[in-house]
GROMACS .gro file of C-alpha atoms in nm:
model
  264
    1UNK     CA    1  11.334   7.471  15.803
    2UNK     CA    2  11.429   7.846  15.884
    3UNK     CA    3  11.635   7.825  15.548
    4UNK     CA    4  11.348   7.727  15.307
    5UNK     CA    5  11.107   7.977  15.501
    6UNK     CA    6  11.324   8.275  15.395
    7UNK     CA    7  11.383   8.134  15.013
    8UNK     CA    8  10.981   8.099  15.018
    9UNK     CA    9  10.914   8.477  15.196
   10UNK     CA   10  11.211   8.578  14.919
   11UNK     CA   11  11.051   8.454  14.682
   12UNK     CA   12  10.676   8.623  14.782
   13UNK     CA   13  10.822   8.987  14.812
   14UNK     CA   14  10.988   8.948  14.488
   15UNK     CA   15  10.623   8.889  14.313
   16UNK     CA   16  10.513   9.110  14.476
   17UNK     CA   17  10.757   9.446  14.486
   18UNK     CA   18  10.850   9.322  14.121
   19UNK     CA   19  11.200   9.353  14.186
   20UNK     CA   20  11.514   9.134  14.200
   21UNK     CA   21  11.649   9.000  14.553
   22UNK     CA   22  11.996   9.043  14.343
   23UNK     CA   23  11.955   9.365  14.146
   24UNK     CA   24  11.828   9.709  14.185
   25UNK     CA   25  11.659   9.641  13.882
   26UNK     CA   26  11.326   9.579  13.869
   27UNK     CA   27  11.200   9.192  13.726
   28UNK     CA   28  10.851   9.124  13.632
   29UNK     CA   29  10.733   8.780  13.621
   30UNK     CA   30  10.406   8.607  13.528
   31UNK     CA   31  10.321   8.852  13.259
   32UNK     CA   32  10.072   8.828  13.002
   33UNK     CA   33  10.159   9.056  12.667
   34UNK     CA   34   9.898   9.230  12.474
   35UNK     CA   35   9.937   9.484  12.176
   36UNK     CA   36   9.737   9.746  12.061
   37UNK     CA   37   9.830   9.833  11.659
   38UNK     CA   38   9.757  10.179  11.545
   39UNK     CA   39   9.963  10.177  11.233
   40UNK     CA   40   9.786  10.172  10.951
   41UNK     CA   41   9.901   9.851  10.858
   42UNK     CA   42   9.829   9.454  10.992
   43UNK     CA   43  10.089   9.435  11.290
   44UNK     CA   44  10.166   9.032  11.261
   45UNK     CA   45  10.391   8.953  11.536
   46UNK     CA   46  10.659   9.160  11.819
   47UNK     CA   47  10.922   9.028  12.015
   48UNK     CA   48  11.049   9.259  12.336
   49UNK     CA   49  11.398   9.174  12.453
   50UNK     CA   50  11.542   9.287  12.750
   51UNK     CA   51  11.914   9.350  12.772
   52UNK     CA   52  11.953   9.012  12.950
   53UNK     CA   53  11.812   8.778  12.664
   54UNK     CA   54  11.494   8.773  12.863
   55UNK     CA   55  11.202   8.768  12.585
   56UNK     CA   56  10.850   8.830  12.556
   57UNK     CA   57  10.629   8.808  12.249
   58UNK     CA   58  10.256   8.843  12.086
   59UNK     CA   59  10.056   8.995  11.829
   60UNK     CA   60   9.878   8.806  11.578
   61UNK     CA   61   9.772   8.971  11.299
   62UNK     CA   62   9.653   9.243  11.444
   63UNK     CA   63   9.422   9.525  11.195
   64UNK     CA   64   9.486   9.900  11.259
   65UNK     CA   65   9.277   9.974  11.571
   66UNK     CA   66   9.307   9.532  11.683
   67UNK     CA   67   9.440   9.433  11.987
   68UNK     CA   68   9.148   9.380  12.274
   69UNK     CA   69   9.085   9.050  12.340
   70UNK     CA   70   9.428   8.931  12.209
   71UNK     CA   71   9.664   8.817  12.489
   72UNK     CA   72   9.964   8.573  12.507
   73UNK     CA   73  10.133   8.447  12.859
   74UNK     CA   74  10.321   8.402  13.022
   75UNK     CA   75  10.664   8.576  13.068
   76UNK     CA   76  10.952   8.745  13.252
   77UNK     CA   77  11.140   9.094  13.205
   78UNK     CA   78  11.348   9.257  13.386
   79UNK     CA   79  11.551   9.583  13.367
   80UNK     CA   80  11.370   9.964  13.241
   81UNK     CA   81  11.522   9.965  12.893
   82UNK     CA   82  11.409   9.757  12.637
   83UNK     CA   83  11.398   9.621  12.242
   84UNK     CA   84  11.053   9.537  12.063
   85UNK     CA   85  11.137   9.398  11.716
   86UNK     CA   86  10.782   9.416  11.546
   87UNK     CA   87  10.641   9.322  11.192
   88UNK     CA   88  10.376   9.481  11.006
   89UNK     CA   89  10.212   9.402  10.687
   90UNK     CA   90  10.062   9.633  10.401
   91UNK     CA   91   9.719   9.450  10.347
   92UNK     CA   92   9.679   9.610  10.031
   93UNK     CA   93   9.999   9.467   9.885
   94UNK     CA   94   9.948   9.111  10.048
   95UNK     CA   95   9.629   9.129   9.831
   96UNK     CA   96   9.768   9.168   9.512
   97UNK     CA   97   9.940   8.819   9.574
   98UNK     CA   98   9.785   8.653   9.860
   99UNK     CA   99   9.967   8.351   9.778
  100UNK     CA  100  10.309   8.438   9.723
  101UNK     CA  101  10.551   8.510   9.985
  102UNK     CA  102  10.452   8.728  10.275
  103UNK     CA  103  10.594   9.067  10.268
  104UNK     CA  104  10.680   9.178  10.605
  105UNK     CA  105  10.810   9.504  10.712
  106UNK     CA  106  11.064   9.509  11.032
  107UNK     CA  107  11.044   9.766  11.223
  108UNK     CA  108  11.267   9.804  11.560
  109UNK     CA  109  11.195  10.037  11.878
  110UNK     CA  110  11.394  10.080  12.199
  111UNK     CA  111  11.156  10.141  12.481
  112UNK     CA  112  11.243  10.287  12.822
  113UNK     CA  113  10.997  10.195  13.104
  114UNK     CA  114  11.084  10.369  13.496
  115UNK     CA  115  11.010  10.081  13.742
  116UNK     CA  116  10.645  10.020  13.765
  117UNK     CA  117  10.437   9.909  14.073
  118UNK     CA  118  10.263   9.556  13.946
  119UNK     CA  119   9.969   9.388  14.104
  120UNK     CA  120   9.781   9.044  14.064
  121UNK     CA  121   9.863   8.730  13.966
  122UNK     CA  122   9.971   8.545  13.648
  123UNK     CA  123   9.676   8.596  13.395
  124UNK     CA  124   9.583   8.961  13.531
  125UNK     CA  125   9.954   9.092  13.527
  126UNK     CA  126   9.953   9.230  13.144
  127UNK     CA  127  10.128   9.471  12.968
  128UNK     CA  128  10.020   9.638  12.688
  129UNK     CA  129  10.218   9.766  12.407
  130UNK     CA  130  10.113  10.064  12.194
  131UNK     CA  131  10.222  10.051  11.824
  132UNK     CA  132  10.168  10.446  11.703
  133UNK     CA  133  10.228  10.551  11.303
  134UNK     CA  134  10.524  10.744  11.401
  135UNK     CA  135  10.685  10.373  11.480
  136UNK     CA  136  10.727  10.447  11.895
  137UNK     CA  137  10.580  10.190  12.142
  138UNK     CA  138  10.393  10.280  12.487
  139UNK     CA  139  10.450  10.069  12.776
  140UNK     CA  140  10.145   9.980  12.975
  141UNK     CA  141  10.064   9.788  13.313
  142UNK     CA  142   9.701   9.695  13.297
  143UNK     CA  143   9.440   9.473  13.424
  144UNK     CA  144   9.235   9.385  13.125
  145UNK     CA  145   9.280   9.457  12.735
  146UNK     CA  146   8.971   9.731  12.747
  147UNK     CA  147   9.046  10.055  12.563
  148UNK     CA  148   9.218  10.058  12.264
  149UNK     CA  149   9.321  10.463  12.249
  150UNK     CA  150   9.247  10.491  11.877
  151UNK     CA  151   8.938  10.369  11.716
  152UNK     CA  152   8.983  10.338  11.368
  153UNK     CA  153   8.631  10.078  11.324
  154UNK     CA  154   8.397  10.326  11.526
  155UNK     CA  155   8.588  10.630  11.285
  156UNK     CA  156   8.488  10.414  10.957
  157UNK     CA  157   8.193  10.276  11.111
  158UNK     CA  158   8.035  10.641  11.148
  159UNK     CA  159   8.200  10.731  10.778
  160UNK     CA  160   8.003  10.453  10.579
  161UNK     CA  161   7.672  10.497  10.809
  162UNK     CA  162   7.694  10.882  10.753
  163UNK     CA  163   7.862  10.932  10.364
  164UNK     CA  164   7.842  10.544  10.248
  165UNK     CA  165   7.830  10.617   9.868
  166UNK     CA  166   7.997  10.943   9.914
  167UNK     CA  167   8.268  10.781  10.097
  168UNK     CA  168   8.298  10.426   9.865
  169UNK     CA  169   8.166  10.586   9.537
  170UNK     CA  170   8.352  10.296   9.351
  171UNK     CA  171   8.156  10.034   9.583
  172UNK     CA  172   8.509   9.876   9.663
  173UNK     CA  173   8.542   9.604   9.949
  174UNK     CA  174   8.405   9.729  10.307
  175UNK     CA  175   8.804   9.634  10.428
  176UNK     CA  176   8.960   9.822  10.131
  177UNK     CA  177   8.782  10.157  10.237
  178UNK     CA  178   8.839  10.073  10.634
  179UNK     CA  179   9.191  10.041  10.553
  180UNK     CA  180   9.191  10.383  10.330
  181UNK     CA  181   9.048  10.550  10.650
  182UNK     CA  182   9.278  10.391  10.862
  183UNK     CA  183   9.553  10.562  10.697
  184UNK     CA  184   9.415  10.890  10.673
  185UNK     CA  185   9.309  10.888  11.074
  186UNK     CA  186   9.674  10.778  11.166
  187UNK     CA  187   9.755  11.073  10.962
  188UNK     CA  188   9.560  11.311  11.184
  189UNK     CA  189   9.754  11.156  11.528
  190UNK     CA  190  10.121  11.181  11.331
  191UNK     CA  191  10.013  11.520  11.243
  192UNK     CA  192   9.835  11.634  11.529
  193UNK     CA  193   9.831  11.396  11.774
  194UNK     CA  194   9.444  11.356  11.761
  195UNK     CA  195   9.314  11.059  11.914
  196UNK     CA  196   8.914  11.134  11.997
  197UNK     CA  197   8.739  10.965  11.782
  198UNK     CA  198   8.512  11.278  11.699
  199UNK     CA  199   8.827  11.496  11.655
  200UNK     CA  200   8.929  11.216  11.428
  201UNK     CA  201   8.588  11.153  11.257
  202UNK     CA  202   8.555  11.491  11.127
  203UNK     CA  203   8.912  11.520  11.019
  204UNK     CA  204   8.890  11.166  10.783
  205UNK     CA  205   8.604  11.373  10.663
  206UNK     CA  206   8.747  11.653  10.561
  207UNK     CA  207   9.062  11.439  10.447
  208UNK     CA  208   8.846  11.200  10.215
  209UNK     CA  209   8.551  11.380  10.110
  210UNK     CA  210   8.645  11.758  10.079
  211UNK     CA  211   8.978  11.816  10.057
  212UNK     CA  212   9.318  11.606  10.106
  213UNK     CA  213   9.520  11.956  10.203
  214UNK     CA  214   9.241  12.077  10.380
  215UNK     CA  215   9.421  12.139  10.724
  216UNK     CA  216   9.633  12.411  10.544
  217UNK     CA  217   9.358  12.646  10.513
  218UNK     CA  218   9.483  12.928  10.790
  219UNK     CA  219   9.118  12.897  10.992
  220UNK     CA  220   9.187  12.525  10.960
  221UNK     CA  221   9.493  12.605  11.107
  222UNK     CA  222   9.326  12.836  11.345
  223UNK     CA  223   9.119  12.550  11.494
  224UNK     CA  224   9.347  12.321  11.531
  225UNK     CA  225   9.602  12.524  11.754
  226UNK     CA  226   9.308  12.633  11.944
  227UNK     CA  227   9.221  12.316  12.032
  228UNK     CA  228   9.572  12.158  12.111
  229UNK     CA  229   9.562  11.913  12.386
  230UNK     CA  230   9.161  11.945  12.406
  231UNK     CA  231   9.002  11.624  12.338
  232UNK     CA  232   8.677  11.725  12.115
  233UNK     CA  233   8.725  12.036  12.067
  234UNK     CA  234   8.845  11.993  11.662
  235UNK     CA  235   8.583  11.776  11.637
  236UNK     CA  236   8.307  12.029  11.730
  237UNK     CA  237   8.421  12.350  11.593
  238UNK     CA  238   8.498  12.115  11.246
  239UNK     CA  239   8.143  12.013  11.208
  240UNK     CA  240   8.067  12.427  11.256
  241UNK     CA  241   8.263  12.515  11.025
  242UNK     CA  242   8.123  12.833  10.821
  243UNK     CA  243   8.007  12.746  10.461
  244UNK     CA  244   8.214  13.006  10.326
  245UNK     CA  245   8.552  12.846  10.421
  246UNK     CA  246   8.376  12.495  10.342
  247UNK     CA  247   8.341  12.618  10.022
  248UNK     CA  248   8.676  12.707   9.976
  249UNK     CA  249   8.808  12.394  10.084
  250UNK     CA  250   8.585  12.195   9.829
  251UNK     CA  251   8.711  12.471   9.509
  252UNK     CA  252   9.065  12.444   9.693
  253UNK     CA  253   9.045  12.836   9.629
  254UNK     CA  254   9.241  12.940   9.938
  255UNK     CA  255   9.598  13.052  10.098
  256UNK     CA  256   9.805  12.699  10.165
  257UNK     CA  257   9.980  12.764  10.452
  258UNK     CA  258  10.234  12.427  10.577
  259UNK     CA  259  10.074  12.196  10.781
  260UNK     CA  260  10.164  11.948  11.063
  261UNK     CA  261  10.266  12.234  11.340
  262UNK     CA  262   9.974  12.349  11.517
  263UNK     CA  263  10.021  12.027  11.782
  264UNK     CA  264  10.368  11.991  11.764
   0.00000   0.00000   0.00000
């Protein structure tokens, strides 16, 4: 009886610390996966593999921005260094022959994740993965699938509310264009790591509707060193920019300086 008490109160603290009675490395159980895509392209499926076969896998089709509500369960991992083998899609391409054979790109990332503390219970124990453009993924303990870090819908959303025919002069597909600003916002985060969605708004503005090269204008440039690492702040001093360097930008009558730096 004393036995299968300790087994049972072995088994409890390992839920519950998250680590192996066996191993100094830590083992999560009971886990739901999520994913959160902010490529520009459809993310269709991921597969995380620890380095002792343990595996762990979701996704779904997933747009540029997708991932709340998504959620698959339930799994174990164990260890702090791990492999996610994840596939995107180019929508764009899969629409030229939507019935021929599905063109995936693979993409592999090695992930290192320091022991976490994890609480709750199978079906609240998730962790999210972050796809960026740059092709690294973020480890996340979470409770919910609330708050996606880039939002490429509310980005186009405001675009065609704000510029509609300016923005879709061709009147091309509402998905076509979202897609088109996806790419040019996960521009602005490999660039400069922007992720505010009115730091964001105002550059796919600039991007799309004034000028493609605008950000090497040197009071572009200005701004956006100025603002490094404050959330906003682009966004703001973008939308005040003086007409005199606006007009610049639109004649492309300026000093091109290289771009990319200011957030390094």
């Amino acid at each position: 009886m004393k036995i299968r008490f300790f087994y049972a109160l072995l088994l409890s603290l390992t839920l519950i610390t998250g680590c192996d009675a066996f191993s100094s490395e830590p083992t999560y159980g009971g886990l739901s996966i999520g994913g959160f895509n902010y490529t520009p392209y459809n993310l269709d499926r991921f597969v995380i593999t620890d380095k002792y076969g343990n595996k762990a896998g979701g996704g779904g089709d997933l747009m540029p921005g997708a991932g709340q509500g998504s959620l698959s369960c339930c799994y174990k991992l164990k260890g702090t260094d791990f492999t996610v083998d994840w596939y995107v899609v180019d929508q764009d391409e899969f629409m030229k022959d939507p019935y021929g054979p599905l063109k995936e790109i693979h993409k592999v990332t090695r992930v290192h994740f320091p022991q976490k503390k994890l609480e709750g219970g199978a079906g609240t124990r998730i962790l999210g993965l972050h796809f960026y453009p740059d092709d690294h993924v973020e480890f996340e303990f979470r409770n919910d699938l609330r708050g996606t870090r880039i939002e490429y819908d509310e980005i186009w959303g405001w675009l065609d509310r704000t510029y509609g025919k300016q923005l879709n002069p061709k009147g091309l597909h509402d998905s076509v264009v979202f897609r088109q600003t996806a790419r040019v916002a996960a521009g602005g985060w490999t660039k400069y790591r922007l992720t505010d969605k009115r730091d964001l708004r105002w550059y796919v503005y600039y991007a799309m509707l004034v000028n493609p090269k605008f950000d090497e204008h040197p009071a572009v440039q200005n701004i956006l060193a100025k603002t490094k690492d404050k959330p906003g702040e682009f966004g703001a001093a973008m939308e005040q920019l003086p007409a005199p360097i606006v007009d610049e930008l639109k004649r492309d009558q300026f000093k091109h300086i290289q771009s990319g730096a200011a957030h390094g």
